[in-house]
Amino acid sequence: MPVPPMPDKMLSVLRTEAGRRWFVGVYTPTGWRLRSRTTGRFVSVSRALGWAKGIGRLLVKTEAMRRQLDYLSEEFWAEYLTDKEFREEITDYLRASMGYPPEALL
């Protein structure tokens, strides 16, 4: 059985610009996955993209939020990214607004 080609989005994250981290595409029975050469663990494409772009994983995770909440100011996002307490308060508020009970927020 021939191995299908690696998806294009994985090819772009095999190495960072600075060469700090390397990722190897590994074909498994479930499909292509990325493995970190430094740790030997499988990593998600979004985490590898974050490392490859030289940005923290938090920025990768909040990118979708920024697109959907585009009416919020840059000052809000700057505080959200730097202040952990503020970020936790916002997360709790969003979870509560989705209907999670307060005890589930702990």
JSON list of C-alpha atoms in Angstrom, two decimals:
[
{"chain": "A", "resi": 1, "resn": "MET", "atom": "CA", "xyz": [0.00, 0.00, 0.00]},
{"chain": "A", "resi": 2, "resn": "PRO", "atom": "CA", "xyz": [1.61, 3.30, -1.05]},
{"chain": "A", "resi": 3, "resn": "VAL", "atom": "CA", "xyz": [1.97, 6.09, 1.47]},
{"chain": "A", "resi": 4, "resn": "PRO", "atom": "CA", "xyz": [-0.02, 9.22, 0.53]},
{"chain": "A", "resi": 5, "resn": "PRO", "atom": "CA", "xyz": [1.96, 12.47, 0.22]},
{"chain": "A", "resi": 6, "resn": "MET", "atom": "CA", "xyz": [2.39, 14.65, 3.28]},
{"chain": "A", "resi": 7, "resn": "PRO", "atom": "CA", "xyz": [-0.17, 17.50, 3.53]},
{"chain": "A", "resi": 8, "resn": "ASP", "atom": "CA", "xyz": [1.18, 20.92, 2.54]},
{"chain": "A", "resi": 9, "resn": "LYS", "atom": "CA", "xyz": [0.38, 22.49, 5.91]},
{"chain": "A", "resi": 10, "resn": "MET", "atom": "CA", "xyz": [2.78, 20.04, 7.57]},
{"chain": "A", "resi": 11, "resn": "LEU", "atom": "CA", "xyz": [5.62, 20.73, 5.15]},
{"chain": "A", "resi": 12, "resn": "SER", "atom": "CA", "xyz": [5.80, 24.37, 6.20]},
{"chain": "A", "resi": 13, "resn": "VAL", "atom": "CA", "xyz": [6.38, 23.61, 9.89]},
{"chain": "A", "resi": 14, "resn": "LEU", "atom": "CA", "xyz": [9.14, 21.03, 9.76]},
{"chain": "A", "resi": 15, "resn": "ARG", "atom": "CA", "xyz": [11.76, 23.61, 10.77]},
{"chain": "A", "resi": 16, "resn": "THR", "atom": "CA", "xyz": [11.72, 27.01, 12.42]},
{"chain": "A", "resi": 17, "resn": "GLU", "atom": "CA", "xyz": [13.37, 30.04, 10.86]},
{"chain": "A", "resi": 18, "resn": "ALA", "atom": "CA", "xyz": [15.98, 30.09, 13.61]},
{"chain": "A", "resi": 19, "resn": "GLY", "atom": "CA", "xyz": [16.43, 26.31, 13.42]},
{"chain": "A", "resi": 20, "resn": "ARG", "atom": "CA", "xyz": [15.62, 25.89, 17.11]},
{"chain": "A", "resi": 21, "resn": "ARG", "atom": "CA", "xyz": [13.12, 23.10, 16.69]},
{"chain": "A", "resi": 22, "resn": "TRP", "atom": "CA", "xyz": [12.77, 20.44, 14.10]},
{"chain": "A", "resi": 23, "resn": "PHE", "atom": "CA", "xyz": [9.69, 18.44, 13.29]},
{"chain": "A", "resi": 24, "resn": "VAL", "atom": "CA", "xyz": [9.53, 15.19, 11.38]},
{"chain": "A", "resi": 25, "resn": "GLY", "atom": "CA", "xyz": [6.49, 14.06, 9.45]},
{"chain": "A", "resi": 26, "resn": "VAL", "atom": "CA", "xyz": [5.63, 10.50, 10.46]},
{"chain": "A", "resi": 27, "resn": "TYR", "atom": "CA", "xyz": [3.07, 8.38, 8.67]},
{"chain": "A", "resi": 28, "resn": "THR", "atom": "CA", "xyz": [0.97, 6.37, 11.15]},
{"chain": "A", "resi": 29, "resn": "PRO", "atom": "CA", "xyz": [-2.02, 4.07, 10.54]},
{"chain": "A", "resi": 30, "resn": "THR", "atom": "CA", "xyz": [-4.27, 7.06, 11.33]},
{"chain": "A", "resi": 31, "resn": "GLY", "atom": "CA", "xyz": [-2.49, 9.37, 8.87]},
{"chain": "A", "resi": 32, "resn": "TRP", "atom": "CA", "xyz": [0.34, 11.89, 8.90]},
{"chain": "A", "resi": 33, "resn": "ARG", "atom": "CA", "xyz": [1.47, 13.32, 12.24]},
{"chain": "A", "resi": 34, "resn": "LEU", "atom": "CA", "xyz": [4.29, 15.62, 13.32]},
{"chain": "A", "resi": 35, "resn": "ARG", "atom": "CA", "xyz": [6.92, 14.41, 15.76]},
{"chain": "A", "resi": 36, "resn": "SER", "atom": "CA", "xyz": [9.27, 16.73, 17.61]},
{"chain": "A", "resi": 37, "resn": "ARG", "atom": "CA", "xyz": [12.90, 15.75, 17.15]},
{"chain": "A", "resi": 38, "resn": "THR", "atom": "CA", "xyz": [13.85, 17.36, 20.45]},
{"chain": "A", "resi": 39, "resn": "THR", "atom": "CA", "xyz": [11.33, 15.50, 22.63]},
{"chain": "A", "resi": 40, "resn": "GLY", "atom": "CA", "xyz": [10.25, 12.61, 20.42]},
{"chain": "A", "resi": 41, "resn": "ARG", "atom": "CA", "xyz": [6.60, 13.37, 21.12]},
{"chain": "A", "resi": 42, "resn": "PHE", "atom": "CA", "xyz": [3.85, 13.92, 18.60]},
{"chain": "A", "resi": 43, "resn": "VAL", "atom": "CA", "xyz": [2.80, 17.57, 18.39]},
{"chain": "A", "resi": 44, "resn": "SER", "atom": "CA", "xyz": [-0.24, 19.23, 16.89]},
{"chain": "A", "resi": 45, "resn": "VAL", "atom": "CA", "xyz": [0.12, 21.24, 13.72]},
{"chain": "A", "resi": 46, "resn": "SER", "atom": "CA", "xyz": [-1.06, 24.40, 15.53]},
{"chain": "A", "resi": 47, "resn": "ARG", "atom": "CA", "xyz": [1.63, 24.02, 18.20]},
{"chain": "A", "resi": 48, "resn": "ALA", "atom": "CA", "xyz": [4.30, 23.40, 15.58]},
{"chain": "A", "resi": 49, "resn": "LEU", "atom": "CA", "xyz": [3.09, 26.44, 13.63]},
{"chain": "A", "resi": 50, "resn": "GLY", "atom": "CA", "xyz": [3.36, 28.54, 16.77]},
{"chain": "A", "resi": 51, "resn": "TRP", "atom": "CA", "xyz": [6.93, 27.42, 17.34]},
{"chain": "A", "resi": 52, "resn": "ALA", "atom": "CA", "xyz": [7.83, 27.83, 13.68]},
{"chain": "A", "resi": 53, "resn": "LYS", "atom": "CA", "xyz": [6.48, 31.39, 13.59]},
{"chain": "A", "resi": 54, "resn": "GLY", "atom": "CA", "xyz": [8.36, 32.19, 16.77]},
{"chain": "A", "resi": 55, "resn": "ILE", "atom": "CA", "xyz": [5.19, 33.08, 18.62]},
{"chain": "A", "resi": 56, "resn": "GLY", "atom": "CA", "xyz": [3.81, 31.58, 21.76]},
{"chain": "A", "resi": 57, "resn": "ARG", "atom": "CA", "xyz": [1.07, 29.00, 21.76]},
{"chain": "A", "resi": 58, "resn": "LEU", "atom": "CA", "xyz": [-1.24, 31.54, 23.42]},
{"chain": "A", "resi": 59, "resn": "LEU", "atom": "CA", "xyz": [-1.15, 33.72, 20.30]},
{"chain": "A", "resi": 60, "resn": "VAL", "atom": "CA", "xyz": [-2.05, 30.73, 18.15]},
{"chain": "A", "resi": 61, "resn": "LYS", "atom": "CA", "xyz": [-4.98, 29.90, 20.42]},
{"chain": "A", "resi": 62, "resn": "THR", "atom": "CA", "xyz": [-6.27, 33.49, 20.54]},
{"chain": "A", "resi": 63, "resn": "GLU", "atom": "CA", "xyz": [-5.97, 34.09, 16.81]},
{"chain": "A", "resi": 64, "resn": "ALA", "atom": "CA", "xyz": [-9.43, 32.63, 16.16]},
{"chain": "A", "resi": 65, "resn": "MET", "atom": "CA", "xyz": [-10.89, 34.63, 19.05]},
{"chain": "A", "resi": 66, "resn": "ARG", "atom": "CA", "xyz": [-9.42, 37.84, 17.62]},
{"chain": "A", "resi": 67, "resn": "ARG", "atom": "CA", "xyz": [-11.02, 37.17, 14.24]},
{"chain": "A", "resi": 68, "resn": "GLN", "atom": "CA", "xyz": [-14.45, 36.55, 15.76]},
{"chain": "A", "resi": 69, "resn": "LEU", "atom": "CA", "xyz": [-14.24, 39.40, 18.27]},
{"chain": "A", "resi": 70, "resn": "ASP", "atom": "CA", "xyz": [-12.78, 41.93, 15.86]},
{"chain": "A", "resi": 71, "resn": "TYR", "atom": "CA", "xyz": [-14.65, 44.81, 17.51]},
{"chain": "A", "resi": 72, "resn": "LEU", "atom": "CA", "xyz": [-12.40, 44.64, 20.60]},
{"chain": "A", "resi": 73, "resn": "SER", "atom": "CA", "xyz": [-9.51, 47.10, 20.77]},
{"chain": "A", "resi": 74, "resn": "GLU", "atom": "CA", "xyz": [-5.81, 46.32, 20.50]},
{"chain": "A", "resi": 75, "resn": "GLU", "atom": "CA", "xyz": [-5.42, 47.50, 24.11]},
{"chain": "A", "resi": 76, "resn": "PHE", "atom": "CA", "xyz": [-7.81, 44.76, 25.23]},
{"chain": "A", "resi": 77, "resn": "TRP", "atom": "CA", "xyz": [-5.80, 42.09, 23.39]},
{"chain": "A", "resi": 78, "resn": "ALA", "atom": "CA", "xyz": [-2.51, 43.43, 24.72]},
{"chain": "A", "resi": 79, "resn": "GLU", "atom": "CA", "xyz": [-3.84, 43.16, 28.28]},
{"chain": "A", "resi": 80, "resn": "TYR", "atom": "CA", "xyz": [-5.39, 39.75, 27.55]},
{"chain": "A", "resi": 81, "resn": "LEU", "atom": "CA", "xyz": [-2.05, 38.37, 26.39]},
{"chain": "A", "resi": 82, "resn": "THR", "atom": "CA", "xyz": [0.06, 39.83, 29.20]},
{"chain": "A", "resi": 83, "resn": "ASP", "atom": "CA", "xyz": [-2.17, 39.67, 32.30]},
{"chain": "A", "resi": 84, "resn": "LYS", "atom": "CA", "xyz": [-2.90, 36.10, 33.42]},
{"chain": "A", "resi": 85, "resn": "GLU", "atom": "CA", "xyz": [-5.53, 37.11, 36.01]},
{"chain": "A", "resi": 86, "resn": "PHE", "atom": "CA", "xyz": [-7.42, 39.16, 33.44]},
{"chain": "A", "resi": 87, "resn": "ARG", "atom": "CA", "xyz": [-7.26, 36.25, 30.99]},
{"chain": "A", "resi": 88, "resn": "GLU", "atom": "CA", "xyz": [-8.69, 33.86, 33.61]},
{"chain": "A", "resi": 89, "resn": "GLU", "atom": "CA", "xyz": [-11.52, 36.30, 34.42]},
{"chain": "A", "resi": 90, "resn": "ILE", "atom": "CA", "xyz": [-12.44, 36.59, 30.74]},
{"chain": "A", "resi": 91, "resn": "THR", "atom": "CA", "xyz": [-12.33, 32.80, 30.33]},
{"chain": "A", "resi": 92, "resn": "ASP", "atom": "CA", "xyz": [-14.58, 32.30, 33.37]},
{"chain": "A", "resi": 93, "resn": "TYR", "atom": "CA", "xyz": [-17.00, 34.91, 32.02]},
{"chain": "A", "resi": 94, "resn": "LEU", "atom": "CA", "xyz": [-17.13, 33.23, 28.61]},
{"chain": "A", "resi": 95, "resn": "ARG", "atom": "CA", "xyz": [-17.70, 29.80, 30.16]},
{"chain": "A", "resi": 96, "resn": "ALA", "atom": "CA", "xyz": [-20.47, 31.16, 32.37]},
{"chain": "A", "resi": 97, "resn": "SER", "atom": "CA", "xyz": [-22.11, 32.83, 29.38]},
{"chain": "A", "resi": 98, "resn": "MET", "atom": "CA", "xyz": [-22.12, 29.46, 27.61]},
{"chain": "A", "resi": 99, "resn": "GLY", "atom": "CA", "xyz": [-24.15, 27.98, 30.46]},
{"chain": "A", "resi": 100, "resn": "TYR", "atom": "CA", "xyz": [-21.51, 26.18, 32.53]},
{"chain": "A", "resi": 101, "resn": "PRO", "atom": "CA", "xyz": [-22.41, 26.16, 36.25]},
{"chain": "A", "resi": 102, "resn": "PRO", "atom": "CA", "xyz": [-20.03, 28.07, 38.57]},
{"chain": "A", "resi": 103, "resn": "GLU", "atom": "CA", "xyz": [-18.73, 24.87, 40.20]},
{"chain": "A", "resi": 104, "resn": "ALA", "atom": "CA", "xyz": [-17.64, 23.62, 36.75]},
{"chain": "A", "resi": 105, "resn": "LEU", "atom": "CA", "xyz": [-15.39, 26.67, 36.43]},
{"chain": "A", "resi": 106, "resn": "LEU", "atom": "CA", "xyz": [-13.06, 25.53, 39.19]}
]
